[in-house]
mmCIF file of C-alpha atoms and ligand atoms in Angstrom:
data_model
loop_
_atom_site.group_PDB
_atom_site.id
_atom_site.type_symbol
_atom_site.label_atom_id
_atom_site.label_comp_id
_atom_site.label_asym_id
_atom_site.label_seq_id
_atom_site.Cartn_x
_atom_site.Cartn_y
_atom_site.Cartn_z
ATOM 1 C CA UNK A 17 0.000 0.000 0.000
ATOM 2 C CA UNK A 18 1.070 3.587 -0.532
ATOM 3 C CA UNK A 19 0.257 7.040 0.762
ATOM 4 C CA UNK A 20 -0.720 9.362 -2.086
ATOM 5 C CA UNK A 21 0.027 13.116 -2.227
ATOM 6 C CA UNK A 22 -3.150 15.239 -1.895
ATOM 7 C CA UNK A 23 -3.556 18.241 -4.242
ATOM 8 C CA UNK A 24 -4.055 21.581 -2.479
ATOM 9 C CA UNK A 25 -6.459 24.359 -3.499
ATOM 10 C CA UNK A 26 -6.114 26.342 -5.801
ATOM 11 C CA UNK A 27 -4.269 23.649 -7.831
ATOM 12 C CA UNK A 28 -5.967 23.753 -11.295
ATOM 13 C CA UNK A 29 -6.045 19.922 -11.422
ATOM 14 C CA UNK A 30 -8.786 20.037 -8.738
ATOM 15 C CA UNK A 31 -11.093 21.519 -11.420
ATOM 16 C CA UNK A 32 -10.830 18.451 -13.687
ATOM 17 C CA UNK A 33 -14.057 16.552 -14.392
ATOM 18 C CA UNK A 34 -13.494 12.834 -13.707
ATOM 19 C CA UNK A 35 -14.226 10.106 -16.271
ATOM 20 C CA UNK A 36 -16.171 6.930 -15.396
ATOM 21 C CA UNK A 37 -14.129 3.933 -14.210
ATOM 22 C CA UNK A 38 -14.175 1.518 -17.170
ATOM 23 C CA UNK A 39 -13.590 -1.697 -15.191
ATOM 24 C CA UNK A 40 -13.104 -2.585 -11.520
ATOM 25 C CA UNK A 41 -9.786 -4.358 -12.058
ATOM 26 C CA UNK A 42 -6.568 -4.860 -10.032
ATOM 27 C CA UNK A 43 -5.415 -1.267 -10.712
ATOM 28 C CA UNK A 44 -8.684 0.169 -9.360
ATOM 29 C CA UNK A 45 -8.666 -2.158 -6.318
ATOM 30 C CA UNK A 46 -5.084 -1.037 -5.521
ATOM 31 C CA UNK A 47 -6.164 2.619 -5.922
ATOM 32 C CA UNK A 48 -9.079 1.988 -3.483
ATOM 33 C CA UNK A 49 -6.626 0.569 -0.910
ATOM 34 C CA UNK A 50 -4.127 3.433 -1.355
ATOM 35 C CA UNK A 51 -6.865 6.090 -1.157
ATOM 36 C CA UNK A 52 -8.347 4.511 2.001
ATOM 37 C CA UNK A 53 -4.916 4.441 3.658
ATOM 38 C CA UNK A 54 -4.297 8.070 2.576
ATOM 39 C CA UNK A 55 -7.711 9.171 3.960
ATOM 40 C CA UNK A 56 -7.027 7.503 7.335
ATOM 41 C CA UNK A 57 -3.501 8.909 7.553
ATOM 42 C CA UNK A 58 -4.792 12.437 6.773
ATOM 43 C CA UNK A 59 -7.556 11.991 9.397
ATOM 44 C CA UNK A 60 -10.257 12.674 6.819
ATOM 45 C CA UNK A 61 -13.730 11.174 6.559
ATOM 46 C CA UNK A 62 -13.626 11.055 2.753
ATOM 47 C CA UNK A 63 -11.347 11.332 -0.271
ATOM 48 C CA UNK A 64 -12.097 11.633 -3.988
ATOM 49 C CA UNK A 65 -9.711 10.331 -6.682
ATOM 50 C CA UNK A 66 -9.516 13.900 -8.075
ATOM 51 C CA UNK A 67 -7.704 14.954 -4.882
ATOM 52 C CA UNK A 68 -4.897 12.466 -5.570
ATOM 53 C CA UNK A 69 -4.680 13.556 -9.232
ATOM 54 C CA UNK A 70 -6.527 10.527 -10.619
ATOM 55 C CA UNK A 71 -9.437 11.749 -12.745
ATOM 56 C CA UNK A 72 -11.723 8.740 -12.558
ATOM 57 C CA UNK A 73 -15.026 8.471 -10.649
ATOM 58 C CA UNK A 74 -13.943 6.873 -7.384
ATOM 59 C CA UNK A 75 -14.563 7.937 -3.776
ATOM 60 C CA UNK A 76 -13.657 6.444 -0.390
ATOM 61 C CA UNK A 77 -15.524 7.410 2.802
ATOM 62 C CA UNK A 78 -15.494 6.394 6.462
ATOM 63 C CA UNK A 79 -17.672 8.383 8.872
ATOM 64 C CA UNK A 80 -17.603 5.705 11.606
ATOM 65 C CA UNK A 81 -16.223 6.555 15.065
ATOM 66 C CA UNK A 82 -13.940 3.501 15.083
ATOM 67 C CA UNK A 83 -12.685 4.210 11.521
ATOM 68 C CA UNK A 84 -13.351 0.615 10.516
ATOM 69 C CA UNK A 85 -16.232 0.994 8.050
ATOM 70 C CA UNK A 86 -14.651 2.228 4.834
ATOM 71 C CA UNK A 87 -17.003 2.602 1.880
ATOM 72 C CA UNK A 88 -15.856 2.578 -1.737
ATOM 73 C CA UNK A 89 -18.106 4.271 -4.302
ATOM 74 C CA UNK A 90 -17.156 3.720 -7.930
ATOM 75 C CA UNK A 91 -19.086 5.636 -10.627
ATOM 76 C CA UNK A 92 -21.534 7.059 -8.055
ATOM 77 C CA UNK A 93 -24.856 8.294 -9.395
ATOM 78 C CA UNK A 94 -27.309 10.444 -7.434
ATOM 79 C CA UNK A 95 -30.713 8.779 -7.902
ATOM 80 C CA UNK A 96 -32.729 10.721 -5.292
ATOM 81 C CA UNK A 97 -32.309 13.780 -3.087
ATOM 82 C CA UNK A 98 -34.568 15.041 -0.302
ATOM 83 C CA UNK A 99 -36.452 18.305 -0.829
ATOM 84 C CA UNK A 100 -35.033 19.522 2.509
ATOM 85 C CA UNK A 101 -31.622 21.179 2.678
ATOM 86 C CA UNK A 102 -29.424 22.082 5.600
ATOM 87 C CA UNK A 103 -26.363 24.242 6.295
ATOM 88 C CA UNK A 104 -23.435 22.068 7.495
ATOM 89 C CA UNK A 105 -19.898 22.883 8.560
ATOM 90 C CA UNK A 106 -17.469 21.403 6.009
ATOM 91 C CA UNK A 107 -13.744 20.959 5.753
ATOM 92 C CA UNK A 108 -11.564 19.595 2.954
ATOM 93 C CA UNK A 109 -8.201 17.837 2.925
ATOM 94 C CA UNK A 110 -7.353 19.930 -0.169
ATOM 95 C CA UNK A 111 -8.058 23.180 1.740
ATOM 96 C CA UNK A 112 -6.354 22.459 5.079
ATOM 97 C CA UNK A 113 -7.432 24.470 8.103
ATOM 98 C CA UNK A 114 -10.519 26.028 6.462
ATOM 99 C CA UNK A 115 -14.037 25.214 7.675
ATOM 100 C CA UNK A 116 -17.257 26.905 6.565
ATOM 101 C CA UNK A 117 -20.972 26.340 6.103
ATOM 102 C CA UNK A 118 -22.336 24.790 2.895
ATOM 103 C CA UNK A 119 -25.983 23.999 2.159
ATOM 104 C CA UNK A 120 -26.579 20.371 1.125
ATOM 105 C CA UNK A 121 -29.551 18.008 0.671
ATOM 106 C CA UNK A 122 -30.474 16.403 4.015
ATOM 107 C CA UNK A 123 -30.706 12.906 2.503
ATOM 108 C CA UNK A 124 -29.530 11.305 -0.733
ATOM 109 C CA UNK A 125 -29.790 7.929 -2.453
ATOM 110 C CA UNK A 126 -26.736 6.988 -4.490
ATOM 111 C CA UNK A 127 -26.085 4.038 -6.785
ATOM 112 C CA UNK A 128 -22.438 2.992 -7.091
ATOM 113 C CA UNK A 129 -20.207 -0.044 -7.563
ATOM 114 C CA UNK A 130 -18.190 -1.275 -4.581
ATOM 115 C CA UNK A 131 -14.567 -2.493 -4.689
ATOM 116 C CA UNK A 132 -15.743 -5.913 -5.928
ATOM 117 C CA UNK A 133 -17.604 -4.308 -8.832
ATOM 118 C CA UNK A 134 -21.030 -5.070 -7.369
ATOM 119 C CA UNK A 135 -23.714 -2.413 -7.902
ATOM 120 C CA UNK A 136 -25.157 -1.132 -4.590
ATOM 121 C CA UNK A 137 -27.653 1.500 -3.486
ATOM 122 C CA UNK A 138 -26.783 3.645 -0.457
ATOM 123 C CA UNK A 139 -29.376 5.650 1.478
ATOM 124 C CA UNK A 140 -27.524 8.396 3.343
ATOM 125 C CA UNK A 141 -28.474 10.987 5.957
ATOM 126 C CA UNK A 142 -26.437 13.139 8.356
ATOM 127 C CA UNK A 143 -22.652 13.313 7.981
ATOM 128 C CA UNK A 144 -22.590 10.457 5.429
ATOM 129 C CA UNK A 145 -24.996 12.370 3.177
ATOM 130 C CA UNK A 146 -22.935 15.583 3.480
ATOM 131 C CA UNK A 147 -19.686 13.714 2.815
ATOM 132 C CA UNK A 148 -21.056 11.882 -0.258
ATOM 133 C CA UNK A 149 -22.241 15.204 -1.759
ATOM 134 C CA UNK A 150 -18.876 16.864 -0.975
ATOM 135 C CA UNK A 151 -16.912 13.991 -2.585
ATOM 136 C CA UNK A 152 -19.203 13.778 -5.658
ATOM 137 C CA UNK A 153 -18.567 17.514 -6.152
ATOM 138 C CA UNK A 154 -14.803 16.777 -6.290
ATOM 139 C CA UNK A 155 -15.458 14.340 -9.168
ATOM 140 C CA UNK A 156 -17.177 17.219 -11.011
ATOM 141 C CA UNK A 157 -14.126 19.426 -10.428
ATOM 142 C CA UNK A 158 -15.876 21.419 -7.694
ATOM 143 C CA UNK A 159 -14.220 22.360 -4.378
ATOM 144 C CA UNK A 160 -16.480 23.395 -1.436
ATOM 145 C CA UNK A 161 -15.021 26.926 -1.374
ATOM 146 C CA UNK A 162 -16.874 27.537 -4.683
ATOM 147 C CA UNK A 163 -20.055 27.801 -2.574
ATOM 148 C CA UNK A 164 -18.615 30.640 -0.466
ATOM 149 C CA UNK A 165 -18.672 34.334 -1.398
ATOM 150 C CA UNK A 166 -16.015 35.541 -3.905
ATOM 151 C CA UNK A 167 -14.506 37.621 -1.079
ATOM 152 C CA UNK A 168 -14.104 34.594 1.238
ATOM 153 C CA UNK A 169 -12.864 32.405 -1.634
ATOM 154 C CA UNK A 170 -10.211 34.939 -2.645
ATOM 155 C CA UNK A 171 -9.042 35.311 0.967
ATOM 156 C CA UNK A 172 -8.738 31.505 1.241
ATOM 157 C CA UNK A 173 -6.864 31.372 -2.095
ATOM 158 C CA UNK A 174 -4.367 34.018 -0.933
ATOM 159 C CA UNK A 175 -3.885 32.216 2.417
ATOM 160 C CA UNK A 176 -3.307 28.831 0.721
ATOM 161 C CA UNK A 177 -0.818 30.247 -1.842
ATOM 162 C CA UNK A 178 1.124 31.989 0.959
ATOM 163 C CA UNK A 179 1.235 28.745 3.011
ATOM 164 C CA UNK A 180 2.402 26.792 -0.076
ATOM 165 C CA UNK A 181 5.156 29.359 -0.826
ATOM 166 C CA UNK A 182 6.350 29.218 2.790
ATOM 167 C CA UNK A 183 6.366 25.390 2.754
ATOM 168 C CA UNK A 184 8.546 25.421 -0.394
ATOM 169 C CA UNK A 185 11.184 27.669 1.242
HETATM 170 O O1 K1U B 3 -12.925 15.603 0.641
HETATM 171 C C1 K1U B 3 -12.193 15.794 1.574
HETATM 172 O O2 K1U B 3 -11.260 16.566 1.479
HETATM 173 C C2 K1U B 3 -12.412 15.086 2.909
HETATM 174 C C3 K1U B 3 -13.243 15.923 3.869
HETATM 175 C C4 K1U B 3 -14.640 15.390 3.838
HETATM 176 C C5 K1U B 3 -15.709 16.228 4.500
HETATM 177 C C6 K1U B 3 -15.589 16.693 5.781
HETATM 178 C C7 K1U B 3 -16.603 17.436 6.361
HETATM 179 C C8 K1U B 3 -17.746 17.687 5.670
HETATM 180 C C9 K1U B 3 -17.852 17.234 4.373
HETATM 181 C C10 K1U B 3 -16.845 16.491 3.793
HETATM 182 C C11 K1U B 3 -12.625 15.774 5.258
HETATM 183 O O3 K1U B 3 -12.497 14.728 5.760
HETATM 184 S S1 K1U B 3 -12.149 17.234 6.040
HETATM 185 C C12 K1U B 3 -11.474 16.759 7.612
HETATM 186 C C13 K1U B 3 -12.405 16.153 8.581
HETATM 187 O O4 K1U B 3 -12.104 15.079 9.038
HETATM 188 C C14 K1U B 3 -13.677 16.761 9.047
HETATM 189 C C15 K1U B 3 -13.938 18.110 8.986
HETATM 190 C C16 K1U B 3 -15.156 18.629 9.421
HETATM 191 C C17 K1U B 3 -16.115 17.794 9.956
HETATM 192 C C18 K1U B 3 -15.852 16.428 10.030
HETATM 193 C C19 K1U B 3 -14.643 15.935 9.604
HETATM 194 ZN ZN1 ZN B 4 -12.789 17.851 -0.105
#
């Protein structure tokens, strides 16, 4: 297994729209394992392939307290969303240290393949629902800061670029 480097906002590669996974083969299963290990090591509750510079529709998530219930969603498709929406505090491993409110559907139903290639339907509420919507946005090349005001987004961009310049020194 391997830890994968996570792209940081405003890296232009985060705006790439992912392509469907053609086949759940050994390469994809290895990517699922590496992404799960990377998510746990970074102390995240989710990770999209886009964030590790792989532009295929694959997400890993674990919102369990014990961090022992990893979910793999390959080619996820939103098949239902609740009419109710809610403002939730979100963070992102690609925008370290920034947390802000984003409005999301309260509940979603998603169809996706698991790591064995089997098609499953997931009914999600609460943090799982928020995390699925956040990760599916990554696959569309959308980072959560896009939902914030241009003023906030520009401040975050400036802060991230400064932190990246200082880290390179
Ligand atoms: O996509 C990512 O970068 C992972 C992201 C997922 C996420 C967190 C919170 C709301 C929506 C999506 C993270 O894991 S950020 C770090 C984190 O563990 C966390 C932050 C806020 C609340 C709960 C967890
Ligand atoms: Zn994110």
